[in-house]
Amino acid sequence: MSGRFAPTPSGRMHLGNAYAMLAAWLSAHARGEDVRLRIEDIDVPRVMPGADEWIRDDLIWLGLDWSGDVVHQSRRTALYDEVFAALRGAGLLYPCFCSRAEIRAASAPQEGDRFIVYPGTCRRLHDERPEEAAARIRAGERHAWRLAVPHAGARDGRILFDDRVYGAQDHDLGASLGDVVLRRSDGLYAYQFVVTLDDLLMGVDDIVRGRDLLRSTALQIWLRERLLDCGVGGVGGGAARWTPAQTPDYAHLPLLDNAAGVRLAKRVRSLDLGHLRAQGVRPQAVVGYCAWALGLIEQPEAIDAREALACFDWRRVRAVRGRDFKVPDDVGARLLAM
Ligand code: GLU
């Protein structure tokens, strides 16, 4: 079993990505596991040519190694097709013809992060008038495919898990996520589907990522169970199959924000590793800064990944979880001086 790096190659890694990768690497190594590298290039319109090479080069530069072949989601469509068909055959999916505007109009406004829970329009269509849905597909109408999760308040839709940083989690799938899209209307498979499937098939049992995905974890735990029910990830059956693992261990990290409190984005070049490296910043400075942001060391000082491993303890990360981490505007100069 292993940890994983799961970068989206939509641009050069920035300090926030390095921080998340470092945490994933430390967590896996602290439990005596390796890390697998999966390039999440399934969302083709978001992929930036060459970013995949940069990511590998930056990981090596940071001293964060991985084992085994690099997995590219864009090359796994045949596998995804097969599993998608199995989920469909199990009655877990339904076609959705709604446009974004229709969904927004039919949804109750959500507080906070603007995540919209699908109001269920096409689920009712599918349940009550399946022949109409089938006719619309035959007529070539654009449609996505959604996962039918238990309704809000349903007992089997209550997902409990323990996050190593944020503690006990209790999510109602129907109320907080709803029927997410597994295949988009442009035919591309969606993040929630491929990430859950690949984590299962790649034998990943240690998942470390930003706290923005806490709620998605509840869905991924549920979907993983459904995949196992469909025989995906079962014992034997070819190279891609693994012994079903227990639910992975999860750790979600506070986010890195800029000085204005906005999450670091790949669009902002100033904190990307290409820029920092070109300025002469050393990898030990980036690793040390990230280890400090994780709460592992008292002061930002240059250390390498092995040294960070010696200080690694989830309890330290937990102690700083109350706030996201603010990166000052002059961080480049600070890193250069480290
Ligand atoms: N490719 C996703 C990202 O870069 C990974 C999310 C995950 O770790 O599940 O945000």
PDB file of C-alpha atoms and ligand atoms in Angstrom, residues 4-10 17 21 38-41 46 73 191-192 195-196 199 207-210 212-213 216 220 263 266, ligand 1:
ATOM      1  CA  ARG A   4       0.178   9.339  -3.521  1.00  0.00           C
ATOM      2  CA  PHE A   5       0.945  12.574  -5.281  1.00  0.00           C
ATOM      3  CA  ALA A   6      -2.020  13.461  -7.482  1.00  0.00           C
ATOM      4  CA  PRO A   7      -1.167  16.742  -9.195  1.00  0.00           C
ATOM      5  CA  THR A   8      -3.291  18.322 -11.902  1.00  0.00           C
ATOM      6  CA  PRO A   9      -0.891  19.462 -14.645  1.00  0.00           C
ATOM      7  CA  SER A  10      -2.629  22.786 -15.191  1.00  0.00           C
ATOM      8  CA  ASN A  17       1.494  22.443  -4.107  1.00  0.00           C
ATOM      9  CA  MET A  21       3.353  17.146  -1.765  1.00  0.00           C
ATOM     10  CA  ARG A  38      -0.511  10.015 -10.638  1.00  0.00           C
ATOM     11  CA  ILE A  39      -0.818  12.841 -13.138  1.00  0.00           C
ATOM     12  CA  GLU A  40      -4.457  13.949 -13.042  1.00  0.00           C
ATOM     13  CA  ASP A  41      -4.696  15.074 -16.650  1.00  0.00           C
ATOM     14  CA  ARG A  46      -7.259  22.455 -18.096  1.00  0.00           C
ATOM     15  CA  GLN A  73      -5.278   9.400 -16.072  1.00  0.00           C
ATOM     16  CA  TYR A 191     -12.581  14.103 -10.788  1.00  0.00           C
ATOM     17  CA  GLN A 192     -14.675  12.320  -8.129  1.00  0.00           C
ATOM     18  CA  VAL A 195      -9.768   9.808  -8.183  1.00  0.00           C
ATOM     19  CA  THR A 196     -11.760   7.257  -6.207  1.00  0.00           C
ATOM     20  CA  ASP A 199      -6.853   5.404  -5.403  1.00  0.00           C
ATOM     21  CA  ILE A 207      -4.406  10.309   1.293  1.00  0.00           C
ATOM     22  CA  VAL A 208      -3.097  13.759   2.143  1.00  0.00           C
ATOM     23  CA  ARG A 209      -4.485  16.903   0.496  1.00  0.00           C
ATOM     24  CA  GLY A 210      -6.001  20.333   1.094  1.00  0.00           C
ATOM     25  CA  ASP A 212     -11.060  22.052   0.534  1.00  0.00           C
ATOM     26  CA  LEU A 213     -11.565  18.341  -0.236  1.00  0.00           C
ATOM     27  CA  SER A 216     -15.435  15.229  -1.150  1.00  0.00           C
ATOM     28  CA  GLN A 220     -15.199   9.131  -2.160  1.00  0.00           C
ATOM     29  CA  ARG A 263      -5.728  30.707  -1.768  1.00  0.00           C
ATOM     30  CA  LYS A 266      -1.214  28.463 -10.345  1.00  0.00           C
TER      31      LYS A 266
HETATM   32  N1  GLU B   1      -5.641  16.554  -8.810  1.00  0.00           N
HETATM   33  C1  GLU B   1      -6.240  17.075  -7.627  1.00  0.00           C
HETATM   34  C2  GLU B   1      -5.667  18.436  -7.345  1.00  0.00           C
HETATM   35  O1  GLU B   1      -4.568  18.736  -7.794  1.00  0.00           O
HETATM   36  C3  GLU B   1      -5.950  16.138  -6.485  1.00  0.00           C
HETATM   37  C4  GLU B   1      -7.016  16.088  -5.536  1.00  0.00           C
HETATM   38  C5  GLU B   1      -6.807  14.928  -4.562  1.00  0.00           C
HETATM   39  O2  GLU B   1      -5.755  14.892  -3.916  1.00  0.00           O
HETATM   40  O3  GLU B   1      -7.674  14.107  -4.473  1.00  0.00           O
HETATM   41  O4  GLU B   1      -6.297  19.233  -6.688  1.00  0.00           O
END
